[in-house]
PDB file of C-alpha atoms in Angstrom:
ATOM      1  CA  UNK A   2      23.291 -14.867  -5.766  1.00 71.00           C
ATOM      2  CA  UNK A   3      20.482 -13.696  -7.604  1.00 88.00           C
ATOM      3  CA  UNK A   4      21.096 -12.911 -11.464  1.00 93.00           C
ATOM      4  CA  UNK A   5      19.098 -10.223 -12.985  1.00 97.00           C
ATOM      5  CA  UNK A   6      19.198  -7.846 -16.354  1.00 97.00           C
ATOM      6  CA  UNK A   7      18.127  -4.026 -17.261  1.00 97.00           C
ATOM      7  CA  UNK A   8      16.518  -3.968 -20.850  1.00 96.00           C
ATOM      8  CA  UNK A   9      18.874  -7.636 -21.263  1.00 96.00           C
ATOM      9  CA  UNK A  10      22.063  -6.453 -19.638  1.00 97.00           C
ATOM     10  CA  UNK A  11      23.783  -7.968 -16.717  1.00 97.00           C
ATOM     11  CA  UNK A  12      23.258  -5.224 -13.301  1.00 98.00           C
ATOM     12  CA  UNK A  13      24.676  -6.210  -9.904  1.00 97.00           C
ATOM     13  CA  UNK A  14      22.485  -6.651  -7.208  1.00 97.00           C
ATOM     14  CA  UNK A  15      23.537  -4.792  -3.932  1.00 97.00           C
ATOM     15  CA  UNK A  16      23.433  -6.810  -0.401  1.00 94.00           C
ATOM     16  CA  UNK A  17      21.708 -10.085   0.284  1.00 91.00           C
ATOM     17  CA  UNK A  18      19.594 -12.032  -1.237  1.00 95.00           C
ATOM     18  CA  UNK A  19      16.410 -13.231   1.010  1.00 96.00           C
ATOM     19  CA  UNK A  20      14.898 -16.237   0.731  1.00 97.00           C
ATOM     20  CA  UNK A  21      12.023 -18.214   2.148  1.00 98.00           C
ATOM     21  CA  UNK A  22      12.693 -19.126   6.074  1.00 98.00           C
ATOM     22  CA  UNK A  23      14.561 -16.059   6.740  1.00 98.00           C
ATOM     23  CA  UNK A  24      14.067 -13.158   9.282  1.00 98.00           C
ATOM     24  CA  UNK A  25      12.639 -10.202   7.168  1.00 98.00           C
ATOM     25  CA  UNK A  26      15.168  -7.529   7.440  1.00 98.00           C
ATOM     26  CA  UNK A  27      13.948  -4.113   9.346  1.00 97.00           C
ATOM     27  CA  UNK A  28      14.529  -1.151   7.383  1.00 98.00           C
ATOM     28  CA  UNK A  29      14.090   2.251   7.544  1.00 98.00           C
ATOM     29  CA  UNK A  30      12.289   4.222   4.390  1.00 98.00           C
ATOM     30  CA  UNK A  31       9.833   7.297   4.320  1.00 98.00           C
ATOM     31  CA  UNK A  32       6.284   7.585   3.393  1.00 98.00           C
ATOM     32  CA  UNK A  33       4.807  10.356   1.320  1.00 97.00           C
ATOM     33  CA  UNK A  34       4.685  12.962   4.324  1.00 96.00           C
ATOM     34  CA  UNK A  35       8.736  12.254   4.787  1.00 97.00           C
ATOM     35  CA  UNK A  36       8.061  10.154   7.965  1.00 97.00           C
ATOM     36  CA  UNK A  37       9.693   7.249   8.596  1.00 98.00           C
ATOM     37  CA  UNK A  38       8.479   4.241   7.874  1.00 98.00           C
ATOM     38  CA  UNK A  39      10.091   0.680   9.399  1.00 98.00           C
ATOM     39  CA  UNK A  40       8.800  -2.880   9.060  1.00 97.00           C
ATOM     40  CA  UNK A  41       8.030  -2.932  12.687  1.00 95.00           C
ATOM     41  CA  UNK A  42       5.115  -0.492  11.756  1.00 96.00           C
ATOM     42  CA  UNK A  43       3.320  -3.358  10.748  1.00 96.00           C
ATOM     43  CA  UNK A  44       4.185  -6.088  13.270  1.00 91.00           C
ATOM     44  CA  UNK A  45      -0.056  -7.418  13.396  1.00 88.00           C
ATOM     45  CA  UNK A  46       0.124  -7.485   9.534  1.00 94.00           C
ATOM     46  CA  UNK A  47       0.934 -10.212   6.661  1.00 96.00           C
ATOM     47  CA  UNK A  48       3.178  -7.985   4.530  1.00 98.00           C
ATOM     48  CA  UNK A  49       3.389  -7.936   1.013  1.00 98.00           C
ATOM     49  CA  UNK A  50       6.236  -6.013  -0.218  1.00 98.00           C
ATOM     50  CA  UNK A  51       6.286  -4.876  -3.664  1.00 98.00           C
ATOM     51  CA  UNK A  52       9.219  -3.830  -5.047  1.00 98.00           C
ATOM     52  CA  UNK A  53       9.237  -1.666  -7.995  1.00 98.00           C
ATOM     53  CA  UNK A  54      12.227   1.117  -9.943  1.00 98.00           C
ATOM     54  CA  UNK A  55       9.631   3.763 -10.273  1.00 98.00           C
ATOM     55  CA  UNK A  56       6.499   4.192 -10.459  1.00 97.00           C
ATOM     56  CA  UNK A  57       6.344   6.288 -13.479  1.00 94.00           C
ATOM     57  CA  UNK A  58       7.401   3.295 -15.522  1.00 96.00           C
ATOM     58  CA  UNK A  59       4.683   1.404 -17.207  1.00 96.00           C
ATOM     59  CA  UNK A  60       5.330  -1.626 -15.820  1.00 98.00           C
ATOM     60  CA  UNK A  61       5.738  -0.407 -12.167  1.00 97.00           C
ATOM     61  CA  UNK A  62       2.526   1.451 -12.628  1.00 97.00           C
ATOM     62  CA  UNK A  63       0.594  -2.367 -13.612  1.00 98.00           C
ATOM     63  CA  UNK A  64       2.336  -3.554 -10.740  1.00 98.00           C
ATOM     64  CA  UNK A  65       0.991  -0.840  -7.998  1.00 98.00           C
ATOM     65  CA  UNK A  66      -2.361  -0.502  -9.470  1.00 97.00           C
ATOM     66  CA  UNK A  67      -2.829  -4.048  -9.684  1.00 97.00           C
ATOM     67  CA  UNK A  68      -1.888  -4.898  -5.871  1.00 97.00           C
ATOM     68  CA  UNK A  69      -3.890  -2.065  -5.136  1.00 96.00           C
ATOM     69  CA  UNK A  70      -6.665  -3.619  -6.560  1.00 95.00           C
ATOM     70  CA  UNK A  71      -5.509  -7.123  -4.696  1.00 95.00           C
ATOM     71  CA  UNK A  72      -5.216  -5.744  -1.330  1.00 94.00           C
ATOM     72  CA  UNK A  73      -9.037  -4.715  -1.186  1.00 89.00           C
ATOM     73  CA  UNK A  74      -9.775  -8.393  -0.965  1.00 91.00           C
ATOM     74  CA  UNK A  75      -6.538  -9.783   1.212  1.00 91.00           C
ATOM     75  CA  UNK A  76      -8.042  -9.191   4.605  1.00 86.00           C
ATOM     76  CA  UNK A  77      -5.437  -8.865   7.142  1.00 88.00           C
ATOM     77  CA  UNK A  78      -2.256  -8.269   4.522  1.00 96.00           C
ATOM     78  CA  UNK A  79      -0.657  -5.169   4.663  1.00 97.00           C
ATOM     79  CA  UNK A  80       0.580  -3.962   1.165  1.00 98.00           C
ATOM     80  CA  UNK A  81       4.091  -1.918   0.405  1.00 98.00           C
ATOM     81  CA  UNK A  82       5.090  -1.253  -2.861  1.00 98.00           C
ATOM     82  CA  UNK A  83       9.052   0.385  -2.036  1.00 98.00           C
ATOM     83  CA  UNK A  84      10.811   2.394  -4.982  1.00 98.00           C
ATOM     84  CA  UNK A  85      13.233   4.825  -5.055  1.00 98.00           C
ATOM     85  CA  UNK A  86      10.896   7.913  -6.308  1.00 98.00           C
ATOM     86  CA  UNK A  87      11.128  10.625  -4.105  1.00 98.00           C
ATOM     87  CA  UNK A  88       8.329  10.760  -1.461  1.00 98.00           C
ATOM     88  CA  UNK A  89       6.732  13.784  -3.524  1.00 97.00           C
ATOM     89  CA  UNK A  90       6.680  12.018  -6.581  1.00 97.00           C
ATOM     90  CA  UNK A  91       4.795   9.314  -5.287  1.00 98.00           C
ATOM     91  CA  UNK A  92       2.393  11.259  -3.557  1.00 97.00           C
ATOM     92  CA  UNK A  93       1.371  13.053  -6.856  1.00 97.00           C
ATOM     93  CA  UNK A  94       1.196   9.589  -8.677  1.00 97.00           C
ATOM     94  CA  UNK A  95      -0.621   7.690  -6.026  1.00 97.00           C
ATOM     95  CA  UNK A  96      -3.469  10.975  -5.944  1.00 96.00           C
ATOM     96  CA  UNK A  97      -3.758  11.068  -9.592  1.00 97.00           C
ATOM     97  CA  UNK A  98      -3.872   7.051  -9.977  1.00 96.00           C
ATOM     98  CA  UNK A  99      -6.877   6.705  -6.904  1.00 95.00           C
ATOM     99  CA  UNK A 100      -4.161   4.348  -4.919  1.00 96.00           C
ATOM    100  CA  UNK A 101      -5.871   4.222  -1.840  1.00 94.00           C
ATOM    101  CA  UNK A 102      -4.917   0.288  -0.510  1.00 95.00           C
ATOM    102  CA  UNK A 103      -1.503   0.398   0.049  1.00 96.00           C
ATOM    103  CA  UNK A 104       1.566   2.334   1.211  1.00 97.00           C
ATOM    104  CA  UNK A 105       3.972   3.590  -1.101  1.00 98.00           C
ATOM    105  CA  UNK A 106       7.310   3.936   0.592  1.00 98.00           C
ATOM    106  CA  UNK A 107      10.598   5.329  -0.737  1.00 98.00           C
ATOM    107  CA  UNK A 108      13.939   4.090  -0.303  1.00 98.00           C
ATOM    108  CA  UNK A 109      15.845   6.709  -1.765  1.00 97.00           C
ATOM    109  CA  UNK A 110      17.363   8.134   1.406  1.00 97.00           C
ATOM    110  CA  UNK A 111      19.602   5.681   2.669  1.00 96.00           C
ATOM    111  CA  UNK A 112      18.730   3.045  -0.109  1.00 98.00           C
ATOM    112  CA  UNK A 113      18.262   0.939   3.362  1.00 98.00           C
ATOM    113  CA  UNK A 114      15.516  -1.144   2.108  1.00 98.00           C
ATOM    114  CA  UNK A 115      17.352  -1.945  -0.931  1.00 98.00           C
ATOM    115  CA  UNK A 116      20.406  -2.917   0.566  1.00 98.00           C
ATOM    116  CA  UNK A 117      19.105  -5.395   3.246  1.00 98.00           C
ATOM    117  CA  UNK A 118      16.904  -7.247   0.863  1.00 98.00           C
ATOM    118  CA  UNK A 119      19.409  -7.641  -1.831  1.00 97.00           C
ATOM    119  CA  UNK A 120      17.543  -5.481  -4.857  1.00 98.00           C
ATOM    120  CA  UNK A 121      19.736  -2.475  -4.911  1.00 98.00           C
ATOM    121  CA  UNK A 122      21.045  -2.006  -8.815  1.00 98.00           C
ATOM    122  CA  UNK A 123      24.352  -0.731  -8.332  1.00 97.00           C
ATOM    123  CA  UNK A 124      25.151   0.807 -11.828  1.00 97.00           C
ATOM    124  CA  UNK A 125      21.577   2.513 -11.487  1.00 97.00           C
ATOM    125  CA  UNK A 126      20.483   3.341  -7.971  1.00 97.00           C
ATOM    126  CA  UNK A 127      17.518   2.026  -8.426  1.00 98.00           C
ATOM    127  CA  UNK A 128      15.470  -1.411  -6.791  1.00 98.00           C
ATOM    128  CA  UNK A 129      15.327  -4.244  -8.950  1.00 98.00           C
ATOM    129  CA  UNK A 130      12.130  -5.396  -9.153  1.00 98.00           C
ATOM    130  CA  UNK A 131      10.706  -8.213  -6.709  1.00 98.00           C
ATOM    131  CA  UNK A 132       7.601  -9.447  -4.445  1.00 98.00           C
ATOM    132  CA  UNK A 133       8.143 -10.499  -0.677  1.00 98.00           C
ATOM    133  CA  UNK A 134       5.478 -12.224   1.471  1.00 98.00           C
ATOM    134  CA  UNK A 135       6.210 -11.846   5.459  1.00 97.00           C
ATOM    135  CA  UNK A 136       4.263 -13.169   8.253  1.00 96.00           C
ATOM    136  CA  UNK A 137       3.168 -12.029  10.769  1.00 94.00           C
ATOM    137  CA  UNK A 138       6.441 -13.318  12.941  1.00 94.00           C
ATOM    138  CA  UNK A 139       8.315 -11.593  10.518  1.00 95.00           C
ATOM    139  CA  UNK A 140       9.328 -14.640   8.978  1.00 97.00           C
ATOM    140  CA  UNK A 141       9.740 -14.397   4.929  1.00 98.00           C
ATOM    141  CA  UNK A 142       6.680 -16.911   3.300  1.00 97.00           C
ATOM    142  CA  UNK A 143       7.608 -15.874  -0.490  1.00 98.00           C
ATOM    143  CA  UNK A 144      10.268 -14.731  -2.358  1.00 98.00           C
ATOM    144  CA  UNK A 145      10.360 -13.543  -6.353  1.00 98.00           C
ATOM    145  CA  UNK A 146      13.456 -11.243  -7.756  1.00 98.00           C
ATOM    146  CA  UNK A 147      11.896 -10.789 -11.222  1.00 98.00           C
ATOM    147  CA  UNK A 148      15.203 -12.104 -13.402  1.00 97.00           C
ATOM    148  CA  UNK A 149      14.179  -9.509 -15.610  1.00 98.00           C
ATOM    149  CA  UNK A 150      13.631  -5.861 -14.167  1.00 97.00           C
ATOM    150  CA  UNK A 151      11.241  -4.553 -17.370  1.00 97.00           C
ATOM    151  CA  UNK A 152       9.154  -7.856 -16.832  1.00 98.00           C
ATOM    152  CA  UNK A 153       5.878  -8.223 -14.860  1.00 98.00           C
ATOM    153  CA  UNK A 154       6.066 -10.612 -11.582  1.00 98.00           C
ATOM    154  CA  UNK A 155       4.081 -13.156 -11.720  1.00 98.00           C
ATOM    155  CA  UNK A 156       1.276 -11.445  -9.551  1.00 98.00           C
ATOM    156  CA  UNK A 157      -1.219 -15.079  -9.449  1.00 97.00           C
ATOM    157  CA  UNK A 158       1.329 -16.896  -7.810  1.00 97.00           C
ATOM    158  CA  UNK A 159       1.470 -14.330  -5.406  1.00 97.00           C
ATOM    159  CA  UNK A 160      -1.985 -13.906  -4.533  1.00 97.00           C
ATOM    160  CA  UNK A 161      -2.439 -17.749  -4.233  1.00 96.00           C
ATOM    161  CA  UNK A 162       0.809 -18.005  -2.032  1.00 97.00           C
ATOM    162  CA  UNK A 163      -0.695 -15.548   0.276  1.00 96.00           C
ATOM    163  CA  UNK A 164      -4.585 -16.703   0.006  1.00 92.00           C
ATOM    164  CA  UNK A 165      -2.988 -20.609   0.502  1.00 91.00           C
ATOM    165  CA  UNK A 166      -0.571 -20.219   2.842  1.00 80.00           C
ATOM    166  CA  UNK A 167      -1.773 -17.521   5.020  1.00 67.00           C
TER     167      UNK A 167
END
């Protein structure tokens, strides 16, 4: 079980945790036009799934800008960043921030995403934040559940996991 903290405290982490060798999860989520959105979309892709609480948060924001910035020069990787912001919210933040290199999905429907990989904050209803890395068998290559959710990932040791490896 994965331990993590909000601003120091102890939250519980809804569903599973995933780990390295597993079968990425399918999930269902929508994209900023309200369709939905499943991991099977991107089936021919490397996926990098960034998980963030919001993106009006200072620290999500670093996080989606800066893997915006990272997927111009990934190649064939496919970038998500998944939050629970409602689809208009992020479409007004991604248009006023130039995001232009990645999805930006939202889980707060179903919190479906959330629940199958294991980052669902149960005393907020919010994702705690984490990185994934899945092939393009859908197996999961990298794993990082941030231990704490107001701290950056560490965003080299993704890119180098995913330049490396893939």
């Amino acid at each position: 079980m994965v331990q993590v903290t909000f601003n120091g405290d102890p939250v519980t982490l809804v569903g599973t945790a995933i780990k390295v060798g597993d079968e990425a999860p399918d999930f269902n989520v929508l994209s900023t036009d309200l369709g939905q959105v499943t991991l099977s979309d991107f089936k021919d892709n490397v996926k990098l799934i960034s998980v963030v609480p919001s993106v009006d948060t200072g620290v999500c924001a670093t996080q989606t800008k800066r893997f915006n910035e990272e997927a111009e020069k990934l190649g064939d990787v496919q970038v998500l960043t998944v939050s629970m912001d409602l689809p208009f919210a992020q479409n007004r933040w991604t248009e006023s921030n130039d995001i232009q290199n990645l999805k930006i999905l939202s889980d707060h429907r179903d919190a479906d995403f959330g629940k199958k990989y294991g980052v669902l904050i149960k005393e907020l209803r919010l994702l705690s934040r984490s990185v994934f890395v899945v092939d393009k068998n859908n197996q999961v290559s990298y794993v990082q559940y941030v231990n704490e959710v107001t701290d950056h990932p560490d965003y080299d040791a993704v890119i180098d996991h995913i330049k490396n490896k893939m």
